[in-house]
CSV table of C-alpha atoms in Angstrom, one decimal:
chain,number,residue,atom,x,y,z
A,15,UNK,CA,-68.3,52.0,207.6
A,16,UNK,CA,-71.7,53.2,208.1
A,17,UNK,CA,-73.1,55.9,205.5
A,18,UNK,CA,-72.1,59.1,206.5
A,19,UNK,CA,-74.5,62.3,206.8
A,20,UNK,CA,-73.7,64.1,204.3
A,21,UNK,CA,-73.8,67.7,205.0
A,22,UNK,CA,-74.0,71.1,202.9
A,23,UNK,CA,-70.7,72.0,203.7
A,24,UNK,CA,-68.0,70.0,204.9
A,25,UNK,CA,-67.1,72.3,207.5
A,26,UNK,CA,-69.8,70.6,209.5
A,27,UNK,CA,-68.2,67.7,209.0
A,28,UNK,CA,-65.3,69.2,211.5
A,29,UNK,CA,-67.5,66.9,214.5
A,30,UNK,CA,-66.0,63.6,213.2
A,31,UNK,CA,-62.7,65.0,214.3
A,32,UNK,CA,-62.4,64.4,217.7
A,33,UNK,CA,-59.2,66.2,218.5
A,34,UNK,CA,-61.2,69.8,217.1
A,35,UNK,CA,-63.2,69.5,220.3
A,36,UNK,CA,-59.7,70.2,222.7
A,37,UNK,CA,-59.1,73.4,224.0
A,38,UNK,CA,-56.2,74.8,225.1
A,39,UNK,CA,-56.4,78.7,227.0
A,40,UNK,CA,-59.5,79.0,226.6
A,41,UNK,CA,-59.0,78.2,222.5
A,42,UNK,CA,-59.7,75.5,219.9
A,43,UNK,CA,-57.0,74.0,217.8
A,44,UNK,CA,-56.5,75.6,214.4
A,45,UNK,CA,-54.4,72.9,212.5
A,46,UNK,CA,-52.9,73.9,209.2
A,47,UNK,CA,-50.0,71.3,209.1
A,48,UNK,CA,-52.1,69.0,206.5
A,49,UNK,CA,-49.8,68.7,203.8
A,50,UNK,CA,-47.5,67.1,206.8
A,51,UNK,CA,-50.1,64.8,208.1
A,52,UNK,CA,-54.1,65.0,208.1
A,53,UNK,CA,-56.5,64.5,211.1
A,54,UNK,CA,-58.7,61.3,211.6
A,55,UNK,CA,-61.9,61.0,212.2
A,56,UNK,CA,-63.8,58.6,214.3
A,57,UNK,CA,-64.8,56.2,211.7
A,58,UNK,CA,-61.0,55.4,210.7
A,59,UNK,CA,-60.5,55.6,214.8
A,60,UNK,CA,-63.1,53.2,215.2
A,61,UNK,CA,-62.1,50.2,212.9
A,62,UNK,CA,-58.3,50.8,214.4
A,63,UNK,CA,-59.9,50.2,217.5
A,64,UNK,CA,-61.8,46.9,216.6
A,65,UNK,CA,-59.1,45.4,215.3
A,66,UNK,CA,-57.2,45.3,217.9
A,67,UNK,CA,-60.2,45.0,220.7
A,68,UNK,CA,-62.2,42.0,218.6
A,69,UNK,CA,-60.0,40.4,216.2
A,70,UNK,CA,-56.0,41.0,216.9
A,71,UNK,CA,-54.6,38.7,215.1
A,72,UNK,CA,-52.6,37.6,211.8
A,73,UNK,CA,-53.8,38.0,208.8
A,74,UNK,CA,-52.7,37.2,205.1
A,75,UNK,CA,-54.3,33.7,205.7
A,76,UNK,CA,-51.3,32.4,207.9
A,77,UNK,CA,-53.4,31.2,209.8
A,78,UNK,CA,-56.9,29.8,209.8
A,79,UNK,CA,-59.2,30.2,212.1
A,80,UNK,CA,-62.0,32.9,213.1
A,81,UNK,CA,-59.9,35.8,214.3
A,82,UNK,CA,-57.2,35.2,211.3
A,83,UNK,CA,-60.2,34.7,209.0
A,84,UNK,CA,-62.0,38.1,210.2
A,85,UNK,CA,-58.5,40.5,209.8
A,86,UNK,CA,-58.2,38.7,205.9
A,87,UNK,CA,-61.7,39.5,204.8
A,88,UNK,CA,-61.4,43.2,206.8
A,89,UNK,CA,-58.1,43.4,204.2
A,90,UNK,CA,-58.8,41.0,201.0
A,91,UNK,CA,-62.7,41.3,201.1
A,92,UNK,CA,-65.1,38.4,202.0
A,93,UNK,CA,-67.7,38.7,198.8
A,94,UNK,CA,-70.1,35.9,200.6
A,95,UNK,CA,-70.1,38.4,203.5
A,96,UNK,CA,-70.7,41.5,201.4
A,97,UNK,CA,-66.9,43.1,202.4
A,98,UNK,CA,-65.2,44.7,199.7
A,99,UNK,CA,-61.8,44.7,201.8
A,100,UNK,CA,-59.3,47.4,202.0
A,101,UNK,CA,-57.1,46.6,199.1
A,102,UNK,CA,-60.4,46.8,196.9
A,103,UNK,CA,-61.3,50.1,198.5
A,104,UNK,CA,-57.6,51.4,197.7
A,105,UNK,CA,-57.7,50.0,194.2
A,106,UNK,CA,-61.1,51.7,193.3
A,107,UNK,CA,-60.0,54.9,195.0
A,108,UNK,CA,-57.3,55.3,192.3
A,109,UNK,CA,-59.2,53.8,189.4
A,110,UNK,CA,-57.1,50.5,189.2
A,111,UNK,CA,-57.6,47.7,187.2
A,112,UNK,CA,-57.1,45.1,189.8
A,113,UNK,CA,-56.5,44.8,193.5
A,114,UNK,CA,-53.7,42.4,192.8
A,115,UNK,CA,-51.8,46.2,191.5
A,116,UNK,CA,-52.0,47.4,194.8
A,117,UNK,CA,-49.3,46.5,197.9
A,118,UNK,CA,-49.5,47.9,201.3
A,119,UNK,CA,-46.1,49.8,202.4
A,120,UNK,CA,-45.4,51.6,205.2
A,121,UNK,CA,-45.6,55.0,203.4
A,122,UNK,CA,-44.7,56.8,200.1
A,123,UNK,CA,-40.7,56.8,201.0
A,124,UNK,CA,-40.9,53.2,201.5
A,125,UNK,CA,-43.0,52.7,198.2
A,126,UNK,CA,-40.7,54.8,196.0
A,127,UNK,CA,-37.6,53.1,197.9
A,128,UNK,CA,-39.4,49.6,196.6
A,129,UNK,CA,-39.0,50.7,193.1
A,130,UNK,CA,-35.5,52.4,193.2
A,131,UNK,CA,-34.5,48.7,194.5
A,132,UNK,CA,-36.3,46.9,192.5
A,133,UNK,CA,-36.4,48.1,188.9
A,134,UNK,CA,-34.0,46.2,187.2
A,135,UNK,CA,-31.5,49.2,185.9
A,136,UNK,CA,-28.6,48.9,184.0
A,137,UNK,CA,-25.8,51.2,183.7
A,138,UNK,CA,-26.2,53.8,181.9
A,139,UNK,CA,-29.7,54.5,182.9
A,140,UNK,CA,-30.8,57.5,183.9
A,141,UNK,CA,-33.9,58.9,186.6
A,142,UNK,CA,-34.9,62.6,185.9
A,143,UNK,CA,-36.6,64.3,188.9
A,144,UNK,CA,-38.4,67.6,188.7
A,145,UNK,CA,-36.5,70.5,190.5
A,146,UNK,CA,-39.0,70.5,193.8
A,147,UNK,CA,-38.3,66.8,195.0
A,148,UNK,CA,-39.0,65.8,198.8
A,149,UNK,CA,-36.3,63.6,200.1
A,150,UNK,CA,-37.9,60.9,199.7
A,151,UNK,CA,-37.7,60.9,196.0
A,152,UNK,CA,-34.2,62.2,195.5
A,153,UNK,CA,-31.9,60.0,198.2
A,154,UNK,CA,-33.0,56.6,196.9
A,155,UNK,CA,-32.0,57.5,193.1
A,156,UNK,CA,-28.6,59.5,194.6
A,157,UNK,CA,-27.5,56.3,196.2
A,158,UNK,CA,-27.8,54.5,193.0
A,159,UNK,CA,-26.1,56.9,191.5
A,160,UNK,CA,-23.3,56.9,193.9
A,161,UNK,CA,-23.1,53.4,193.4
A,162,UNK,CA,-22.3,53.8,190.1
A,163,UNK,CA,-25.9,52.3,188.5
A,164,UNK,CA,-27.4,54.8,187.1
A,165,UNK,CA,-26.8,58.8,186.4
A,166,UNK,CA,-29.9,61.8,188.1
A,167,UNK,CA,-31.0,64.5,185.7
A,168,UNK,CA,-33.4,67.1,187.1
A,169,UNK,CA,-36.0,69.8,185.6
A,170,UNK,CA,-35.9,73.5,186.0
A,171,UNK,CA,-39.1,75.0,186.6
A,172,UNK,CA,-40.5,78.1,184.4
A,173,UNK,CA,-39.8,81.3,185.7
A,174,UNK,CA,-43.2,81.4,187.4
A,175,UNK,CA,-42.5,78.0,189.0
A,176,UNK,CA,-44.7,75.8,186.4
A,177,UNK,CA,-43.7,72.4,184.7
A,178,UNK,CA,-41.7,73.2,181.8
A,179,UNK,CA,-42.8,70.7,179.1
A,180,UNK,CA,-40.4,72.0,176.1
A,181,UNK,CA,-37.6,71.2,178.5
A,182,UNK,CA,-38.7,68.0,179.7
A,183,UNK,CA,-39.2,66.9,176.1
A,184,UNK,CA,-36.0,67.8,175.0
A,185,UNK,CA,-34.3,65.6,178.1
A,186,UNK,CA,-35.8,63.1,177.1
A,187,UNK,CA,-34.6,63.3,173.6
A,188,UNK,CA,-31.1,64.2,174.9
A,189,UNK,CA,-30.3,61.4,177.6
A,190,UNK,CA,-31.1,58.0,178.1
A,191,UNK,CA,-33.9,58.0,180.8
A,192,UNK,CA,-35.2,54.7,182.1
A,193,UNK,CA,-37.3,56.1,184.6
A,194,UNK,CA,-39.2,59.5,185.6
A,195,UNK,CA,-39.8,59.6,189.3
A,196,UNK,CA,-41.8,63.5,190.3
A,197,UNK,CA,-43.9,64.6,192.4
A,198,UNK,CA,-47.6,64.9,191.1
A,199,UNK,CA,-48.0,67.3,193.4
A,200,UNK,CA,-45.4,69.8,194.9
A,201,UNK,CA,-45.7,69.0,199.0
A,202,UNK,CA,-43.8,72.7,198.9
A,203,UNK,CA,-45.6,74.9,196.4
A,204,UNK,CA,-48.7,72.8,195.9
A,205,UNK,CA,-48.4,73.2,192.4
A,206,UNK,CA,-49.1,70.0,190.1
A,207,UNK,CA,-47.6,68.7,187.1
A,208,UNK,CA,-49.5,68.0,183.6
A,209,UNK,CA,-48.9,64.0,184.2
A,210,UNK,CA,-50.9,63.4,181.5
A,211,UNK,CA,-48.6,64.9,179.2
A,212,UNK,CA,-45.4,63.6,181.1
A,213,UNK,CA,-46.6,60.4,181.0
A,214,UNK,CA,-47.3,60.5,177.4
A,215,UNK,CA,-44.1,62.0,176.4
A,216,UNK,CA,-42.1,59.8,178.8
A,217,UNK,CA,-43.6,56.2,177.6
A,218,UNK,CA,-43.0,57.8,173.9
A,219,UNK,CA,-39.3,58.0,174.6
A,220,UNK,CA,-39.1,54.3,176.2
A,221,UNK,CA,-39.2,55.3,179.9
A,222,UNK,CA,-41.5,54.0,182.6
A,223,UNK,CA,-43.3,56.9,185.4
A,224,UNK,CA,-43.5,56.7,189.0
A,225,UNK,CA,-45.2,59.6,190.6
A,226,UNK,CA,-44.8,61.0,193.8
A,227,UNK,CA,-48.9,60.9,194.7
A,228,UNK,CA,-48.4,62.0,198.2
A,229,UNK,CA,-49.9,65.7,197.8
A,230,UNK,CA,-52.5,64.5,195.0
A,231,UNK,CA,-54.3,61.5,195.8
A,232,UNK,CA,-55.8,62.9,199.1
A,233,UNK,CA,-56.8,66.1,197.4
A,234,UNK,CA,-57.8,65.2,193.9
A,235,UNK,CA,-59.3,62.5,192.0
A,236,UNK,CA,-56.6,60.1,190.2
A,237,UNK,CA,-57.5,57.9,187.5
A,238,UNK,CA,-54.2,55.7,187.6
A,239,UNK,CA,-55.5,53.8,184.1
A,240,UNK,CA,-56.4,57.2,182.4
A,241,UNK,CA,-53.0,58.6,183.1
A,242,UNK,CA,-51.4,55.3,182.3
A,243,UNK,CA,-49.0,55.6,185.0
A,244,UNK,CA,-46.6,52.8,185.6
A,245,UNK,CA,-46.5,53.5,189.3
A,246,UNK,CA,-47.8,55.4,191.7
A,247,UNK,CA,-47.2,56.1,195.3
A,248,UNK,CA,-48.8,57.7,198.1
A,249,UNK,CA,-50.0,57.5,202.1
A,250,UNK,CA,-53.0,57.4,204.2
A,251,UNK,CA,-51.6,59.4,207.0
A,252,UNK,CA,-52.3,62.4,204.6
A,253,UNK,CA,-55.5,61.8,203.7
A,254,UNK,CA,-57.6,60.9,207.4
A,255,UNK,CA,-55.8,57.3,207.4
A,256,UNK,CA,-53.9,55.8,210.0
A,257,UNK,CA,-49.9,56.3,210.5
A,258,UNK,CA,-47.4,54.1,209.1
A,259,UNK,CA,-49.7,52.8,205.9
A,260,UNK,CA,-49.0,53.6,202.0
A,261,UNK,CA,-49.6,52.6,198.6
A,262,UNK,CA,-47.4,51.4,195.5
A,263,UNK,CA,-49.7,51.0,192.9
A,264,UNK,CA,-47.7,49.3,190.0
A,265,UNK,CA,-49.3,47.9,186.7
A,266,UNK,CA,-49.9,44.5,187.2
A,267,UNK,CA,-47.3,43.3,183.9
A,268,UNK,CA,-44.8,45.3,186.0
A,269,UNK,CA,-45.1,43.1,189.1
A,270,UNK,CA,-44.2,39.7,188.0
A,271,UNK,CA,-46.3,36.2,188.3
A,272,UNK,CA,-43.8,33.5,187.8
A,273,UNK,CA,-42.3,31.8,190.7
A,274,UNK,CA,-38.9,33.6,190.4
A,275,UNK,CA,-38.6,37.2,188.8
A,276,UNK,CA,-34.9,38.0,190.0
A,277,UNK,CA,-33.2,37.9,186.6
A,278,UNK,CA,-31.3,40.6,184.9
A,279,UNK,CA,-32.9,39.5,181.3
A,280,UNK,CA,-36.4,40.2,182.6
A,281,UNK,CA,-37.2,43.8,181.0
A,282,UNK,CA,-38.9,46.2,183.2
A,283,UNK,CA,-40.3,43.5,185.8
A,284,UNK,CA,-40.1,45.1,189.4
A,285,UNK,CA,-38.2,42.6,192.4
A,286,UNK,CA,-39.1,42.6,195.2
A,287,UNK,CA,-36.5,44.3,197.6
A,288,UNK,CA,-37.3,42.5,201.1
A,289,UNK,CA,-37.9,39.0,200.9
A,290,UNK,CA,-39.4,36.6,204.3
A,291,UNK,CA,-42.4,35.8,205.4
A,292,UNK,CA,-45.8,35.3,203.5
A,293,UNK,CA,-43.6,36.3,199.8
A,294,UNK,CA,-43.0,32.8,199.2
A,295,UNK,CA,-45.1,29.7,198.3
A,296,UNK,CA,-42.2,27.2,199.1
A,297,UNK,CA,-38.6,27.5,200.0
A,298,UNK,CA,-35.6,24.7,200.3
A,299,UNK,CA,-32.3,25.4,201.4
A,300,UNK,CA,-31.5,25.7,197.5
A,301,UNK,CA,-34.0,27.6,196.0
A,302,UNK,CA,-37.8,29.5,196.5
A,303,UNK,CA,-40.7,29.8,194.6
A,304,UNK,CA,-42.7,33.3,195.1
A,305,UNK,CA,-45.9,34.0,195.4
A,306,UNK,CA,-47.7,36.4,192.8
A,307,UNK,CA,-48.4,40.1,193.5
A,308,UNK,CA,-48.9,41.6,196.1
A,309,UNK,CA,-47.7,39.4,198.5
A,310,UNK,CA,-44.3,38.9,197.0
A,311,UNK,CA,-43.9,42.7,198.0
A,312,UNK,CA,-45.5,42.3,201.6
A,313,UNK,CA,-42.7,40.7,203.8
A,314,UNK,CA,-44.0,39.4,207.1
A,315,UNK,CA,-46.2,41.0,209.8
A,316,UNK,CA,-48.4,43.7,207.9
A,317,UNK,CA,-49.9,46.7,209.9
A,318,UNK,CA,-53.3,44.8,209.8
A,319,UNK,CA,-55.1,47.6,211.8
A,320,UNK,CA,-53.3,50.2,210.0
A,321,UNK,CA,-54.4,48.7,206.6
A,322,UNK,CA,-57.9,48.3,207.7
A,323,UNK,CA,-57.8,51.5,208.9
A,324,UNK,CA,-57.0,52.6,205.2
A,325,UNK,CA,-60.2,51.4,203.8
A,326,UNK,CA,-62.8,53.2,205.9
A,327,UNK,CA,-60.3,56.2,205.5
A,328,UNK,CA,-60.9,56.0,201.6
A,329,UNK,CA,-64.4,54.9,201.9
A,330,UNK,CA,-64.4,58.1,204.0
A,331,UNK,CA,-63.6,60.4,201.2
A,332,UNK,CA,-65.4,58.9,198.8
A,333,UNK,CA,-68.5,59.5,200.6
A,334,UNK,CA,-67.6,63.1,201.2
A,335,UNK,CA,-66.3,63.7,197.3
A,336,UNK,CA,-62.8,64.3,196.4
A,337,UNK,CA,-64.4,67.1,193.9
A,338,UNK,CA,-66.0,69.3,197.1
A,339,UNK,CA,-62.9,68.6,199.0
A,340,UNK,CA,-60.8,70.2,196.1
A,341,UNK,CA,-62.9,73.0,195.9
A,342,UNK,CA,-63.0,73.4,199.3
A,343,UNK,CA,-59.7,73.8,199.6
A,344,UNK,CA,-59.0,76.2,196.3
A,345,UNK,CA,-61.9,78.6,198.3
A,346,UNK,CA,-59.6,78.6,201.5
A,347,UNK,CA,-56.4,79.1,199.6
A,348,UNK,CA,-57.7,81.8,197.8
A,349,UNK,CA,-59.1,83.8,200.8
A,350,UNK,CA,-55.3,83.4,202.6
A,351,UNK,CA,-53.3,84.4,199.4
A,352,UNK,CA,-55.5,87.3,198.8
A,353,UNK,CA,-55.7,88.4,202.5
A,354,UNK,CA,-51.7,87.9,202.8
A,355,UNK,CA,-51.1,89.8,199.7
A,356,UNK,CA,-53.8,92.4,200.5
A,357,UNK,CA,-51.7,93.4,203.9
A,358,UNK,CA,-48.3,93.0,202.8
A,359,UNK,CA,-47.7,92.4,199.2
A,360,UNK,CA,-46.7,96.0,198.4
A,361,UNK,CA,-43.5,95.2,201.5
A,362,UNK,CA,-41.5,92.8,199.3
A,363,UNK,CA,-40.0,91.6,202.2
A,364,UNK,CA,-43.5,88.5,202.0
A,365,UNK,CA,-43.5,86.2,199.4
A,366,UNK,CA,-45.6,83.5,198.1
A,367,UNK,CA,-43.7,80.8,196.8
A,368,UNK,CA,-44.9,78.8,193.5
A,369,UNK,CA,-47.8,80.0,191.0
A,370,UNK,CA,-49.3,83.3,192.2
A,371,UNK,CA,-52.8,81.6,191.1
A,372,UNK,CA,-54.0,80.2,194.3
A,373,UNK,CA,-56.4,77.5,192.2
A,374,UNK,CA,-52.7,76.3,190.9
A,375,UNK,CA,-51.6,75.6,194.4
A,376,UNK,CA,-54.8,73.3,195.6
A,377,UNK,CA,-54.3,73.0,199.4
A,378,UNK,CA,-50.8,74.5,200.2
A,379,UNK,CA,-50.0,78.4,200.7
A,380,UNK,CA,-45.9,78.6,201.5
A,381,UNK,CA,-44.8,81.9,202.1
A,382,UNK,CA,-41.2,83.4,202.5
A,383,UNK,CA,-40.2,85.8,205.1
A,384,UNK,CA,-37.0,87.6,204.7
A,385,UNK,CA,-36.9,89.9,207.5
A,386,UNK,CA,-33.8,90.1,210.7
A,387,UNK,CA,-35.1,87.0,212.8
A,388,UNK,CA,-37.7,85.3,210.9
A,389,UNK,CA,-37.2,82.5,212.5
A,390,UNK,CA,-39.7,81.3,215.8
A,391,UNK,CA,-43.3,82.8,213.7
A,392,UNK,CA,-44.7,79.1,213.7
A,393,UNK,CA,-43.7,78.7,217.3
A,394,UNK,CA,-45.8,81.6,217.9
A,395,UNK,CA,-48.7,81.2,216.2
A,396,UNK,CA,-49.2,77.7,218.5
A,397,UNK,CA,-48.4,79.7,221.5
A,398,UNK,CA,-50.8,82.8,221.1
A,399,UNK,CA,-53.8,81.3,219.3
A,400,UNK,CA,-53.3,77.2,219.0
A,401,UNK,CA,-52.7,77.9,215.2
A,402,UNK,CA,-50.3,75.0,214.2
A,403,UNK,CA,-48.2,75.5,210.6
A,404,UNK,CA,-45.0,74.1,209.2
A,405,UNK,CA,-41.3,76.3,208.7
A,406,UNK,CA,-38.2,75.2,207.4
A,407,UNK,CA,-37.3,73.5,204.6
A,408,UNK,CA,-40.4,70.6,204.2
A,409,UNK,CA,-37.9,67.8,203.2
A,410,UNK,CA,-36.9,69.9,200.1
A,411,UNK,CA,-33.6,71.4,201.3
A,412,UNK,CA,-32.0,70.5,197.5
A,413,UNK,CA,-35.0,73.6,195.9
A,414,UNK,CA,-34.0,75.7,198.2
A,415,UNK,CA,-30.0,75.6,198.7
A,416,UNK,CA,-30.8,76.1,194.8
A,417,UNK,CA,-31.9,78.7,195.2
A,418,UNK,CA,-30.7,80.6,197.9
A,419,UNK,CA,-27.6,79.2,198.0
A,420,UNK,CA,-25.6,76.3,200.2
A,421,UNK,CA,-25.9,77.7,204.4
A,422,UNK,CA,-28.6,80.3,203.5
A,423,UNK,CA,-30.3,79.0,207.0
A,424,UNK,CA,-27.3,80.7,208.7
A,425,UNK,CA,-26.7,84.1,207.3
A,426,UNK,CA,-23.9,86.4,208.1
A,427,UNK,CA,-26.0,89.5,207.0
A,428,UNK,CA,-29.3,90.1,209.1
A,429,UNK,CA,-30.5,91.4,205.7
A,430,UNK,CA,-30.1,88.1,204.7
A,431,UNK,CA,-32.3,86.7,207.3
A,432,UNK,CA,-35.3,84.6,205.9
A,433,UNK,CA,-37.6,81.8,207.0
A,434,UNK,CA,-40.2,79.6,205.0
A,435,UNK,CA,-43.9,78.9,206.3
A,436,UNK,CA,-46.1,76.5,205.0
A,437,UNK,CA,-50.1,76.2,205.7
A,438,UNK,CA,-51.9,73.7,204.0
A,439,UNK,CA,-55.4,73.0,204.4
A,440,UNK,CA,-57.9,70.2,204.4
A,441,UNK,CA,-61.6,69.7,204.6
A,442,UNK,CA,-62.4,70.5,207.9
A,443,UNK,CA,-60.9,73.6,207.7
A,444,UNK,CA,-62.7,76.9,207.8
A,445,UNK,CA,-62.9,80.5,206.5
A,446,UNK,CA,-63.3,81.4,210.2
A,447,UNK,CA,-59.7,80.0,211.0
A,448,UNK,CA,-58.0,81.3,208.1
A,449,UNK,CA,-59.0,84.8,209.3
A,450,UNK,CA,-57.5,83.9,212.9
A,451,UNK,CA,-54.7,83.0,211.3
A,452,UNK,CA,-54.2,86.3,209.5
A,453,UNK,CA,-54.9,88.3,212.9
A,454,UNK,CA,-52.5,86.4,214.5
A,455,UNK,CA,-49.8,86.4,211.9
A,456,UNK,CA,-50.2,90.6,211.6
A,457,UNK,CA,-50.2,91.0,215.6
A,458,UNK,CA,-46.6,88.9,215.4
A,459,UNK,CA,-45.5,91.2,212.7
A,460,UNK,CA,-46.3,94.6,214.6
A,461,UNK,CA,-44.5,92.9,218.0
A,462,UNK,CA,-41.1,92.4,215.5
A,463,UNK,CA,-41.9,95.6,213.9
A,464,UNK,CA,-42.1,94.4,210.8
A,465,UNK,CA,-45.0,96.7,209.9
């Protein structure tokens, strides 16, 4: 990717976005859906698009010859040509020791679903989640628990929704965990967990760490070697990278170099869970030798524009800073949770959900509404002004039937209506759309008569 220009603000960067330049009635596009999946800009757009219009063809050296050749370089790096490759890209991104630690997925549930079949549990082992866990890091470890493998714990937050490190110590003292799998960063509240110290505490008490890096590596810096995580998992699509590309970063003495790794006596050694094409060095119709990481963990065709796509889209943010994009973010959060509060924080019928310090949320504001039909306010907001936002339930119905209770989505009462809303920003948001956003949101309320 070519160096960008890099402006005073990154608003100004909202030009490499081509779909902010649409209109729609006579309005632009206010998109505050980030945390569910970020826009691209034209350089990731642009090296989707030349893969498949100059060199579409395998890669992963099946085959050799000049279009196979160009994809491999694009992915593994050519050093005689001067191309770092994507995997590099990724692996300096996070701070990695070695490219070899880093395997192309499909995205983080497919990463984390790696692991849960992979890690070589015995029973008797137990996973402990935090109490905010998307899907995607609670189904995988409840079907091995339904199998009978291993037993789920989970954490209870603080009363004001922060990691509760007393507790979390005194789990660990109390059960036999094997593994802590959590969200770095909440994708509800936006609120992240010391890893540092869970890390430290957890590899103190014998178990391994995955985190949940979906919300936190496209926001803030990671240092995968600093924290000493074991692994780590994540996706481009939330951070200006193609769909249907993400990351398991796994220490490399986790990942396995002899020829075959599937043996119950091997410690904490990760298997792979899909075997085929381009994992293996040799095969008979006895036995198989595997290849070392990654491609043991890559089973046939890769996404070879989606994973090229990947390393302009970190090379993107690099250039840009993932300090100013943080900040950026805190500065928009802040203006929203103090404009929100400001108009109806004296109601009590508007909530913020998670720490009521908006630098303690990093990109995500998620509100509650419990007012008779609070249901239909996102639909609105797209309607009237183009302003696009999340409701429901985000993936985390298990927080919130905690909560409010099994059904609370269908309440007898209308006192007991109640909806959650979600807006998450990025780095081409603005301070200008955050205001539209509050205009909007108060002329909805006045048309339901909620003020």
């Amino acid at each position: 990717m070519k160096p960008l220009k890099i402006y005073a603000t990154l608003e100004e960067h909202r030009t490499d976005f081509p779909a902010l330049s649409q209109s729609r009635n006579g309005k632009p596009p206010v998109y505050l859906d980030n945390a569910c999946t970020t826009l691209t800009p034209q350089p990731v757009i642009d090296s989707i698009t030349e893969y498949y219009s100059s060199y579409p063809a395998c890669g992963g050296r099946r085959s050799h010859h000049w279009f196979a050749d160009e994809v491999t370089s694009r992915i593994e790096g050519d050093a005689g040509a001067g191309i770092a490759g994507s995997r590099r890209r990724v692996a300096d991104f996070i701070h990695a020791a070695s490219d070899k630690e880093i395997i192309f997925t499909s995205n983080t549930t497919q990463a984390i679903n790696l692991v849960a079949l992979g890690f070589n549990f015995r029973p008797g082992d137990v996973v402990l989640l935090g109490d905010k866990e998307h899907n995607s890091n609670l189904l995988p470890w409840l079907r091995l628990q339904k199998s009978g493998l291993i037993s789920v714990l989970s954490m209870d937050s603080t009363l004001d929704e922060c990691f509760d490190l007393a507790a979390y110590e005194q789990k660990l003292k109390e059960n036999r965990i094997r593994l802590v799998s959590m969200a770095y960063t909440s994708n509800m509240t936006g609120y992240s967990i010391p890893a540092d110290a869970v890390i430290r505490l957890a590899h103190q008490y014998g178990a391994r760490v995955l985190l949940d890096g979906a919300q936190r590596v496209p926001h803030q810096s990671v240092d995968v070697q600093a924290l000493d995580v074991d692994f780590l998992a994540f996706s481009l699509h939330k951070m200006c990278g193609p769909r249907g590309v993400g990351i398991l970063y796994a220490k490399a003495d986790l990942l396995g170099q002899g020829p075959q790794e599937e043996s119950p006596t091997i410690g904490d050694i990760l298997e792979p869970a899909i075997l085929g094409g381009g994992t293996v060095s040799d095969t008979s119709y006895g036995t198989y030798n595997l290849l070392t990481a990654p491609e043991r963990f890559e089973a046939g065709i890769q996404n070879y524009s989606g994973q090229i796509g990947a390393g302009t889209a970190v090379e993107y943010l690099q250039q840009l800073g993932m300090e100013r994009i943080g900040a950026h973010e805190t500065k928009l959060n802040q203006f929203l949770t103090d404009g929100l509060l400001n108009r109806y924080g004296e109601e009590g019928w508007l909530k913020i959900l998670g720490p009521q310090d908006a630098s303690q949320r990093a990109g995500i504001l998620t509100f509650e509404v419990k007012r008779p039909n609070a249901v239909g306010i996102a639909d609105e907001l797209s309607r009237k002004s183009n302003i696009m936002i999340r409701d429901g339930v985000f993936c985390v119905h298990s927080y919130f039937n905690r909560r409010y209770g099994q059904g609370w989505l269908r309440p007898k009462s209308f006192r007991d209506h109640r909806m959650i809303y979600r807006v998450s920003f990025y780095l081409y948001n603005t301070i200008e759309e955050c205001s539209v956003f509050l205009e909007s949101l108060d002329e909805i309320f006045q048309e339901r008569c909620y003020i």
